[in-house]
Amino acid sequence: PGVTALPTPVFTEEDYAPLKPAERPRAIVPEWMGRVGEVLSKAGQLGWTCTVGSQPWWLYVAEAGLESAAAMRFKHDGQVRIGHRTLDDPNDMLVGFPSHDPDAQSLHMRFRYDEDDPRQMCELLVLSRTGRAQLGFLVRDATEAFLMLRMVSVPLPPALRRAMRDKALRQLDTMTGGDLRKLADLVAPEPGIRPTADEATEERELFDDGLFPREDTLF
């Protein structure tokens, strides 16, 4: 049977469709996301992957100029190009415009899930199930703070989703020998590690600042 996509009700770029680009919100991102932006800004075309609740997220820092302008046009006609070397490597993707688009050379984003990391293979499995990732473009303002330029939902083709699922299950089976208890041990937090007061405050702000509204996030 085919894989049925789960609902992903975190707000998307489509929610801003009636607004002109200049009217779309450019919220200052949470501190943790700014730290991710600092790392990504030194990583070239490499993006960042994570899962918030059951919603896969990709983050990408767009440089000022052609790249940020292209980010504003990304998926303007609903079309997205997702490339990978073979279906054996669905965890390592290049995402951008279709080859015929004028901005095809202006924006190339790479998103990679580490095949040797059990957590990331679990996230790849979630991505294969949801069938789409929420892509957030980060930019710097005049004060060097990171802003959310825009967000857009990126759908995945069925063949890629199946390949992701097969890859994730194959890797997790190799890591655990098919024993779910071993998987639980692999992804469990290290004993004795508790979030600091600052981290707990930051987690609350993650949801309270509106980027990830609690009522709109699946848990």
XYZ file of N, CA and C in Angstrom:
657
model
N 0.835 -1.209 0.000
C 0.000 0.000 0.000
C 0.862 1.248 0.000
N 0.333 2.315 -0.565
C 1.083 3.556 -0.616
C 1.210 4.190 0.743
N 2.191 5.086 0.870
C 2.413 5.780 2.135
C 1.532 7.018 2.169
N 0.712 7.131 3.193
C -0.184 8.277 3.323
C 0.486 9.349 4.163
N 0.536 10.561 3.647
C 1.203 11.647 4.362
C 0.385 12.064 5.573
N 1.063 12.293 6.675
C 0.405 12.824 7.857
C 0.173 14.319 7.679
N -0.826 14.885 8.348
C -1.012 16.335 8.271
C 0.164 17.052 8.917
N 0.561 18.176 8.356
C 1.671 18.955 8.905
C 1.191 20.386 9.095
N 0.471 20.658 10.201
C -0.221 21.933 10.335
C 0.615 23.097 10.827
N 1.949 22.954 10.938
C 2.756 24.127 11.255
C 2.576 25.131 10.121
N 2.456 26.422 10.458
C 2.095 27.387 9.423
C 3.153 27.436 8.328
N 2.703 27.662 7.123
C 3.563 27.546 5.948
C 3.540 28.829 5.132
N 4.384 28.840 4.108
C 4.436 29.986 3.206
C 3.079 30.241 2.565
N 2.311 29.169 2.343
C 1.009 29.343 1.713
C 0.090 30.231 2.549
N 0.311 30.250 3.868
C -0.500 31.106 4.728
C -0.250 32.585 4.445
N 0.911 32.888 3.845
C 1.259 34.271 3.563
C 0.977 34.653 2.112
N 0.367 33.757 1.357
C 0.177 33.980 -0.072
C -0.522 35.303 -0.393
N -1.550 35.723 0.374
C -2.223 36.981 0.024
C -1.362 38.220 0.262
N -0.258 38.086 0.975
C 0.559 39.239 1.312
C 1.645 39.466 0.271
N 1.997 40.717 0.055
C 3.129 41.031 -0.797
C 4.411 40.613 -0.082
N 5.478 40.310 -0.838
C 6.716 39.861 -0.188
C 7.198 40.791 0.915
N 7.092 42.104 0.703
C 7.588 43.050 1.704
C 6.737 43.054 2.967
N 5.516 42.500 2.876
C 4.622 42.503 4.027
C 4.722 41.223 4.846
N 5.460 40.251 4.353
C 5.565 38.996 5.075
C 6.405 39.182 6.328
N 6.042 38.489 7.405
C 6.772 38.686 8.664
C 8.217 38.233 8.567
N 9.107 39.030 9.136
C 10.518 38.666 9.204
C 10.917 38.676 10.672
N 10.508 37.656 11.378
C 10.708 37.601 12.815
C 12.159 37.293 13.147
N 12.652 37.924 14.221
C 13.958 37.543 14.746
C 13.829 36.138 15.309
N 14.730 35.268 14.934
C 14.605 33.861 15.305
C 15.084 33.641 16.739
N 14.700 32.522 17.367
C 15.183 32.216 18.717
C 16.706 32.109 18.747
N 17.257 32.225 19.941
C 18.715 32.232 20.085
C 19.351 30.964 19.534
N 18.722 29.801 19.800
C 19.314 28.549 19.329
C 19.363 28.514 17.806
N 18.336 29.091 17.163
C 18.305 29.094 15.710
C 19.364 30.046 15.165
N 19.619 31.123 15.906
C 20.692 32.025 15.517
C 22.048 31.341 15.577
N 22.236 30.476 16.595
C 23.497 29.734 16.689
C 23.639 28.767 15.520
N 22.520 28.142 15.139
C 22.545 27.280 13.955
C 22.925 28.107 12.730
N 22.350 29.309 12.631
C 22.667 30.186 11.511
C 24.140 30.531 11.445
N 24.762 30.751 12.607
C 26.194 31.057 12.644
C 27.003 29.910 12.049
N 26.633 28.684 12.411
C 27.346 27.518 11.881
C 27.102 27.380 10.383
N 25.843 27.524 9.979
C 25.504 27.345 8.570
C 26.140 28.414 7.690
N 26.293 29.624 8.220
C 26.850 30.705 7.414
C 28.294 30.424 7.018
N 28.939 29.493 7.725
C 30.317 29.114 7.403
C 30.375 27.809 6.608
N 29.198 27.236 6.337
C 29.160 25.907 5.721
C 28.779 25.944 4.248
N 28.739 27.129 3.651
C 28.425 27.210 2.234
C 27.006 26.788 1.934
N 26.850 25.801 1.059
C 25.526 25.390 0.600
C 24.842 24.396 1.536
N 25.486 24.050 2.641
C 24.934 23.024 3.520
C 23.823 23.592 4.393
N 22.691 22.901 4.430
C 21.582 23.278 5.291
C 21.557 22.421 6.544
N 20.577 22.680 7.405
C 20.472 21.994 8.699
C 19.140 21.271 8.761
N 19.151 20.067 9.309
C 17.935 19.271 9.419
C 17.586 19.053 10.885
N 16.291 19.021 11.175
C 15.844 18.708 12.527
C 14.381 18.291 12.456
N 13.843 17.884 13.590
C 12.427 17.553 13.684
C 11.865 18.239 14.911
N 10.804 19.005 14.725
C 10.103 19.657 15.835
C 8.775 18.936 15.996
N 8.611 18.215 17.112
C 7.454 17.349 17.237
C 7.548 16.269 16.175
N 6.569 16.185 15.301
C 6.625 15.242 14.186
C 6.773 15.972 12.857
N 7.190 17.237 12.908
C 7.346 18.044 11.698
C 8.818 18.163 11.315
N 9.229 17.580 10.183
C 10.608 17.764 9.722
C 10.854 19.217 9.313
N 11.999 19.733 9.724
C 12.390 21.095 9.385
C 13.754 21.104 8.719
N 13.892 21.982 7.739
C 15.189 22.304 7.157
C 15.420 23.799 7.349
N 16.638 24.171 7.691
C 17.013 25.578 7.788
C 18.166 25.845 6.830
N 18.122 27.017 6.199
C 19.174 27.380 5.255
C 19.436 28.877 5.359
N 20.714 29.255 5.449
C 21.096 30.666 5.504
C 21.315 31.173 4.085
N 20.510 32.140 3.674
C 20.632 32.735 2.339
C 21.493 33.991 2.425
N 22.510 34.048 1.599
C 23.371 35.223 1.568
C 22.644 36.394 0.910
N 23.057 37.608 1.274
C 22.454 38.800 0.678
C 22.743 38.830 -0.820
N 21.821 39.398 -1.567
C 22.026 39.520 -3.006
C 21.233 38.487 -3.780
N 21.900 37.860 -4.756
C 21.208 36.936 -5.646
C 20.582 35.769 -4.898
N 21.294 35.246 -3.893
C 20.784 34.054 -3.215
C 19.520 34.355 -2.416
N 19.512 35.463 -1.667
C 18.313 35.789 -0.895
C 17.157 36.172 -1.814
N 17.470 36.817 -2.946
C 16.415 37.127 -3.918
C 15.833 35.837 -4.493
N 16.713 34.868 -4.763
C 16.239 33.575 -5.262
C 15.415 32.859 -4.200
N 15.817 32.998 -2.932
C 15.060 32.369 -1.847
C 13.633 32.911 -1.795
N 13.460 34.191 -2.103
C 12.119 34.773 -2.114
C 11.276 34.223 -3.261
N 11.932 33.762 -4.331
C 11.201 33.212 -5.476
C 11.058 31.699 -5.403
N 11.748 31.070 -4.478
C 11.759 29.607 -4.435
C 10.340 29.056 -4.353
N 10.042 28.091 -5.206
C 8.726 27.447 -5.295
C 7.644 28.435 -5.733
N 8.026 29.481 -6.473
C 7.053 30.492 -6.892
C 5.993 29.906 -7.807
N 6.346 28.859 -8.553
C 5.378 28.217 -9.440
C 5.009 26.821 -8.948
N 5.373 26.528 -7.696
C 5.055 25.227 -7.116
C 6.054 24.137 -7.434
N 7.069 24.445 -8.263
C 8.011 23.413 -8.686
C 9.295 23.460 -7.864
N 9.782 22.277 -7.511
C 11.013 22.128 -6.740
C 11.829 21.004 -7.370
N 13.133 21.191 -7.453
C 14.002 20.113 -7.934
C 14.777 19.542 -6.753
N 14.694 18.221 -6.578
C 15.431 17.534 -5.522
C 16.287 16.466 -6.184
N 17.590 16.583 -6.019
C 18.501 15.648 -6.658
C 19.310 14.859 -5.650
N 19.686 13.639 -6.030
C 20.587 12.817 -5.233
C 21.276 11.869 -6.204
N 22.414 11.329 -5.778
C 23.214 10.526 -6.708
C 22.462 9.286 -7.171
N 21.956 8.499 -6.231
C 21.175 7.306 -6.551
C 20.108 7.154 -5.480
N 19.182 6.223 -5.697
C 18.171 5.962 -4.678
C 18.765 5.266 -3.458
N 20.043 4.889 -3.542
C 20.730 4.348 -2.369
C 21.225 5.460 -1.454
N 21.163 6.701 -1.921
C 21.626 7.844 -1.128
C 20.515 8.886 -0.960
N 19.317 8.481 -0.561
C 18.228 9.462 -0.439
C 18.380 10.352 0.785
N 19.378 10.065 1.610
C 19.629 10.866 2.810
C 20.519 12.070 2.526
N 20.976 12.211 1.291
C 21.876 13.303 0.914
C 21.305 13.968 -0.329
N 20.687 15.137 -0.148
C 19.902 15.753 -1.222
C 20.403 17.138 -1.588
N 20.276 17.468 -2.865
C 20.444 18.832 -3.344
C 19.066 19.356 -3.729
N 18.719 20.522 -3.211
C 17.387 21.088 -3.421
C 17.538 22.452 -4.078
N 16.717 22.710 -5.077
C 16.786 24.000 -5.751
C 15.659 24.179 -6.744
N 15.889 25.077 -7.706
C 14.909 25.363 -8.747
C 15.003 24.326 -9.866
N 13.931 24.146 -10.635
C 14.032 23.332 -11.850
C 15.094 23.907 -12.782
N 15.683 23.060 -13.601
C 16.818 23.475 -14.433
C 16.470 24.593 -15.407
N 15.194 24.716 -15.794
C 14.814 25.739 -16.768
C 14.559 27.097 -16.120
N 14.559 27.163 -14.790
C 14.245 28.416 -14.111
C 15.436 29.374 -14.176
N 15.188 30.684 -14.339
C 16.292 31.656 -14.382
C 17.163 31.643 -13.131
N 16.608 31.217 -11.992
C 17.373 31.185 -10.744
C 17.974 29.817 -10.452
N 17.995 28.942 -11.455
C 18.472 27.572 -11.224
C 19.906 27.539 -10.703
N 20.731 28.509 -11.101
C 22.126 28.532 -10.662
C 22.352 29.430 -9.448
N 21.295 30.079 -8.994
C 21.452 31.046 -7.897
C 21.248 30.441 -6.519
N 20.612 29.276 -6.463
C 20.289 28.692 -5.162
C 20.426 27.178 -5.222
N 21.446 26.655 -4.544
C 21.629 25.213 -4.403
C 21.758 24.912 -2.915
N 20.878 24.091 -2.388
C 20.886 23.773 -0.960
C 21.103 22.273 -0.779
N 22.001 21.939 0.126
C 22.259 20.527 0.408
C 21.762 20.195 1.814
N 20.967 19.139 1.907
C 20.470 18.663 3.195
C 20.854 17.192 3.331
N 21.552 16.891 4.422
C 22.103 15.543 4.580
C 21.760 14.982 5.954
N 21.274 13.752 5.963
C 21.034 13.003 7.193
C 22.128 11.947 7.312
N 22.859 11.958 8.422
C 23.997 11.064 8.614
C 23.510 9.623 8.747
N 23.927 8.776 7.827
C 23.449 7.389 7.826
C 23.993 6.571 8.994
N 25.000 7.088 9.688
C 25.559 6.378 10.842
C 25.036 6.914 12.171
N 24.106 7.857 12.111
C 23.549 8.467 13.316
C 22.119 7.951 13.508
N 21.849 7.199 14.581
C 20.499 6.631 14.744
C 19.413 7.687 14.855
N 19.718 8.807 15.513
C 18.714 9.867 15.617
C 18.357 10.426 14.244
N 19.381 10.656 13.429
C 19.110 11.231 12.115
C 18.410 10.236 11.198
N 18.684 8.951 11.373
C 17.950 7.958 10.595
C 16.486 7.899 11.040
N 16.238 8.107 12.328
C 14.849 8.199 12.797
C 14.170 9.423 12.189
N 14.908 10.530 12.099
C 14.346 11.741 11.495
C 14.082 11.535 10.007
N 14.966 10.798 9.343
C 14.741 10.497 7.927
C 13.482 9.651 7.755
N 13.262 8.738 8.686
C 12.058 7.907 8.647
C 10.806 8.765 8.835
N 10.877 9.724 9.761
C 9.754 10.646 9.961
C 9.505 11.456 8.688
N 10.583 11.917 8.059
C 10.453 12.691 6.825
C 9.788 11.865 5.731
N 10.163 10.597 5.631
C 9.552 9.741 4.614
C 8.064 9.565 4.876
N 7.679 9.616 6.131
C 6.274 9.429 6.501
C 5.451 10.697 6.266
N 5.980 11.841 6.668
C 5.228 13.089 6.503
C 5.169 13.520 5.043
N 6.221 13.202 4.291
C 6.203 13.509 2.865
C 6.561 14.930 2.498
N 6.959 15.738 3.473
C 7.354 17.118 3.181
C 8.184 17.659 4.332
N 8.996 18.650 4.023
C 9.791 19.327 5.045
C 9.425 20.801 5.045
N 9.473 21.395 6.215
C 9.242 22.828 6.352
C 10.601 23.522 6.231
N 10.785 24.285 5.177
C 12.064 24.936 4.903
C 12.016 26.390 5.339
N 12.930 26.756 6.229
C 13.027 28.138 6.679
C 14.298 28.778 6.155
N 14.155 29.928 5.508
C 15.309 30.680 5.013
C 15.689 31.737 6.046
N 16.929 31.690 6.502
C 17.431 32.680 7.448
C 18.283 33.706 6.713
N 18.192 34.958 7.142
C 19.042 36.025 6.613
C 19.513 36.879 7.785
N 20.591 37.616 7.573
C 21.088 38.548 8.590
C 20.526 39.937 8.333
N 20.240 40.658 9.434
C 19.846 42.050 9.271
C 21.066 42.945 9.467
N 20.849 44.256 9.539
C 21.966 45.199 9.642
C 22.745 45.043 10.940
N 22.114 44.446 11.957
C 22.795 44.255 13.244
C 23.446 42.878 13.344
N 23.430 42.114 12.248
C 23.982 40.759 12.195
C 23.102 39.729 12.894
N 21.913 40.133 13.357
C 20.969 39.165 13.923
C 20.322 38.384 12.782
N 19.922 37.154 13.075
C 19.280 36.336 12.056
C 17.766 36.523 12.095
N 17.188 36.688 10.910
C 15.746 36.801 10.751
C 15.251 35.630 9.913
N 13.973 35.285 10.096
C 13.340 34.300 9.231
C 12.812 35.037 8.007
N 13.495 34.870 6.877
C 13.093 35.559 5.653
C 11.740 35.064 5.170
N 11.602 33.761 5.111
C 10.332 33.162 4.709
C 10.375 31.675 5.020
N 9.213 31.052 4.970
C 9.109 29.611 5.150
C 8.289 29.041 4.006
N 8.620 27.835 3.617
C 7.892 27.199 2.526
C 7.891 25.696 2.766
N 6.801 25.057 2.421
C 6.677 23.614 2.575
C 7.201 22.931 1.311
N 8.142 22.005 1.481
C 8.772 21.330 0.343
C 8.274 19.882 0.277
N 7.475 19.539 -0.729
C 6.977 18.163 -0.852
C 8.039 17.249 -1.454
N 7.963 15.983 -1.105
C 8.905 14.991 -1.614
C 8.180 14.027 -2.543
N 8.798 13.654 -3.659
C 8.155 12.707 -4.578
C 8.045 11.320 -3.948
N 7.029 10.553 -4.333
C 6.805 9.228 -3.721
C 8.013 8.296 -3.794
N 8.715 8.274 -4.933
C 9.860 7.366 -5.063
C 10.955 7.715 -4.065
N 11.174 9.010 -3.849
C 12.186 9.438 -2.889
C 11.754 9.082 -1.471
N 10.484 9.236 -1.165
C 9.986 8.885 0.169
C 10.180 7.394 0.447
N 9.887 6.568 -0.545
C 10.074 5.127 -0.356
C 11.547 4.792 -0.149
N 12.407 5.460 -0.932
C 13.843 5.216 -0.793
C 14.343 5.669 0.574
N 13.831 6.802 1.062
C 14.203 7.281 2.401
C 13.791 6.273 3.471
N 12.569 5.783 3.350
C 12.065 4.817 4.331
C 12.930 3.560 4.333
N 13.211 3.043 3.139
C 14.012 1.821 3.047
C 15.415 2.038 3.612
N 16.002 3.187 3.287
C 17.349 3.498 3.772
C 17.367 3.584 5.294
N 16.419 4.322 5.857
C 16.383 4.503 7.305
C 16.172 3.173 8.020
N 15.231 2.373 7.539
C 14.963 1.089 8.186
C 16.160 0.151 8.065
N 16.805 0.178 6.915
C 17.975 -0.686 6.709
C 19.107 -0.302 7.657
N 19.365 0.995 7.784
C 20.444 1.452 8.660
C 20.122 1.187 10.127
N 18.884 1.449 10.517
C 18.493 1.216 11.911
C 18.535 -0.272 12.246
N 18.156 -1.110 11.288
C 18.208 -2.556 11.517
C 19.650 -3.019 11.694
N 20.557 -2.430 10.900
C 21.979 -2.773 11.028
C 22.521 -2.354 12.393
N 22.094 -1.186 12.864
C 22.581 -0.678 14.149
C 22.048 -1.470 15.335
N 20.836 -1.995 15.202
C 20.171 -2.598 16.360
C 19.980 -4.101 16.253
N 20.208 -4.667 15.073
C 19.918 -6.080 14.884
C 18.433 -6.375 14.977
N 17.613 -5.349 14.754
C 16.171 -5.524 14.811
C 15.591 -5.479 16.212
N 16.415 -5.151 17.204
C 15.971 -5.102 18.599
C 15.570 -3.665 18.947
N 14.270 -3.440 19.152
C 13.794 -2.093 19.440
C 14.362 -1.545 20.743
N 14.685 -2.432 21.683
C 15.253 -1.959 22.947
C 16.621 -1.324 22.717
N 17.371 -1.871 21.767
C 18.671 -1.278 21.447
C 18.493 0.094 20.810
N 17.457 0.229 19.985
C 17.198 1.531 19.377
C 16.868 2.557 20.450
N 16.053 2.160 21.421
C 15.711 3.074 22.514
C 16.965 3.515 23.258
N 17.895 2.582 23.445
C 19.147 2.927 24.131
C 19.994 3.874 23.285
N 19.991 3.658 21.970
C 20.820 4.477 21.088
C 20.348 5.929 21.032
N 19.042 6.129 21.074
C 18.518 7.489 20.916
C 18.198 8.150 22.251
N 18.352 7.417 23.354
C 18.052 7.987 24.669
C 19.105 9.019 25.050
N 18.713 10.083 25.765
C 19.699 11.058 26.253
C 20.690 10.381 27.189
N 21.894 10.912 27.228
C 22.887 10.348 28.128
C 22.436 10.540 29.571
N 22.591 9.518 30.410
C 22.125 9.628 31.799
C 22.829 10.748 32.544
N 22.045 11.421 33.371
C 22.617 12.479 34.193
C 22.659 13.833 33.531
N 22.320 13.889 32.228
C 22.347 15.167 31.521
C 20.960 15.786 31.566
N 20.858 16.939 32.174
C 19.591 17.656 32.256
C 19.763 19.040 31.647
N 18.703 19.579 31.058
C 18.826 20.917 30.484
C 19.094 21.957 31.558
N 19.933 22.926 31.233
C 20.199 24.020 32.161
C 18.987 24.942 32.208
N 19.007 25.867 33.172
C 17.900 26.816 33.285
C 17.772 27.643 32.012
N 18.929 28.036 31.429
C 18.891 28.820 30.192
C 18.294 28.010 29.054
N 18.653 26.717 28.972
C 18.119 25.872 27.908
C 16.622 25.662 28.071
N 16.169 25.520 29.322
C 14.737 25.350 29.563
C 13.970 26.604 29.165
N 14.543 27.779 29.500
C 13.910 29.042 29.112
C 13.860 29.168 27.601
N 14.955 28.773 26.945
C 15.023 28.869 25.492
C 13.999 27.948 24.837
N 13.790 26.767 25.433
C 12.795 25.844 24.884
C 11.402 26.453 24.963
N 11.093 27.117 26.092
C 9.788 27.768 26.207
C 9.648 28.859 25.160
N 10.727 29.642 24.961
C 10.673 30.730 23.986
C 10.515 30.205 22.572
N 11.043 29.008 22.326
C 10.933 28.398 21.007
C 9.478 28.330 20.567
N 8.585 28.030 21.518
C 7.171 27.921 21.189
C 6.430 29.227 21.443
N 6.858 29.986 22.447
C 6.115 31.179 22.813
C 6.314 32.329 21.840
N 7.411 32.291 21.032
C 7.652 33.418 20.134
C 6.890 33.302 18.823
N 6.129 32.236 18.652
C 5.267 32.134 17.481
C 5.856 31.378 16.316
N 7.165 31.076 16.328
C 7.726 30.322 15.212
C 7.205 28.894 15.204
N 7.058 28.308 16.380
C 6.524 26.960 16.497
C 5.370 26.982 17.499
N 4.183 27.457 17.124
C 3.071 27.524 18.073
C 2.730 26.133 18.590
N 2.560 25.994 19.900
C 2.274 24.684 20.486
C 1.008 24.068 19.900
N -0.027 24.890 19.721
C -1.288 24.321 19.270
C -1.226 23.860 17.820
N -0.209 24.295 17.074
C -0.100 23.922 15.674
C 1.002 22.904 15.420
N 1.580 22.354 16.466
C 2.667 21.408 16.305
C 2.231 20.049 16.824
N 2.463 19.010 16.042
C 2.062 17.670 16.449
C 3.032 17.118 17.476
N 2.518 16.652 18.609
C 3.340 16.003 19.631
C 2.660 14.709 20.048
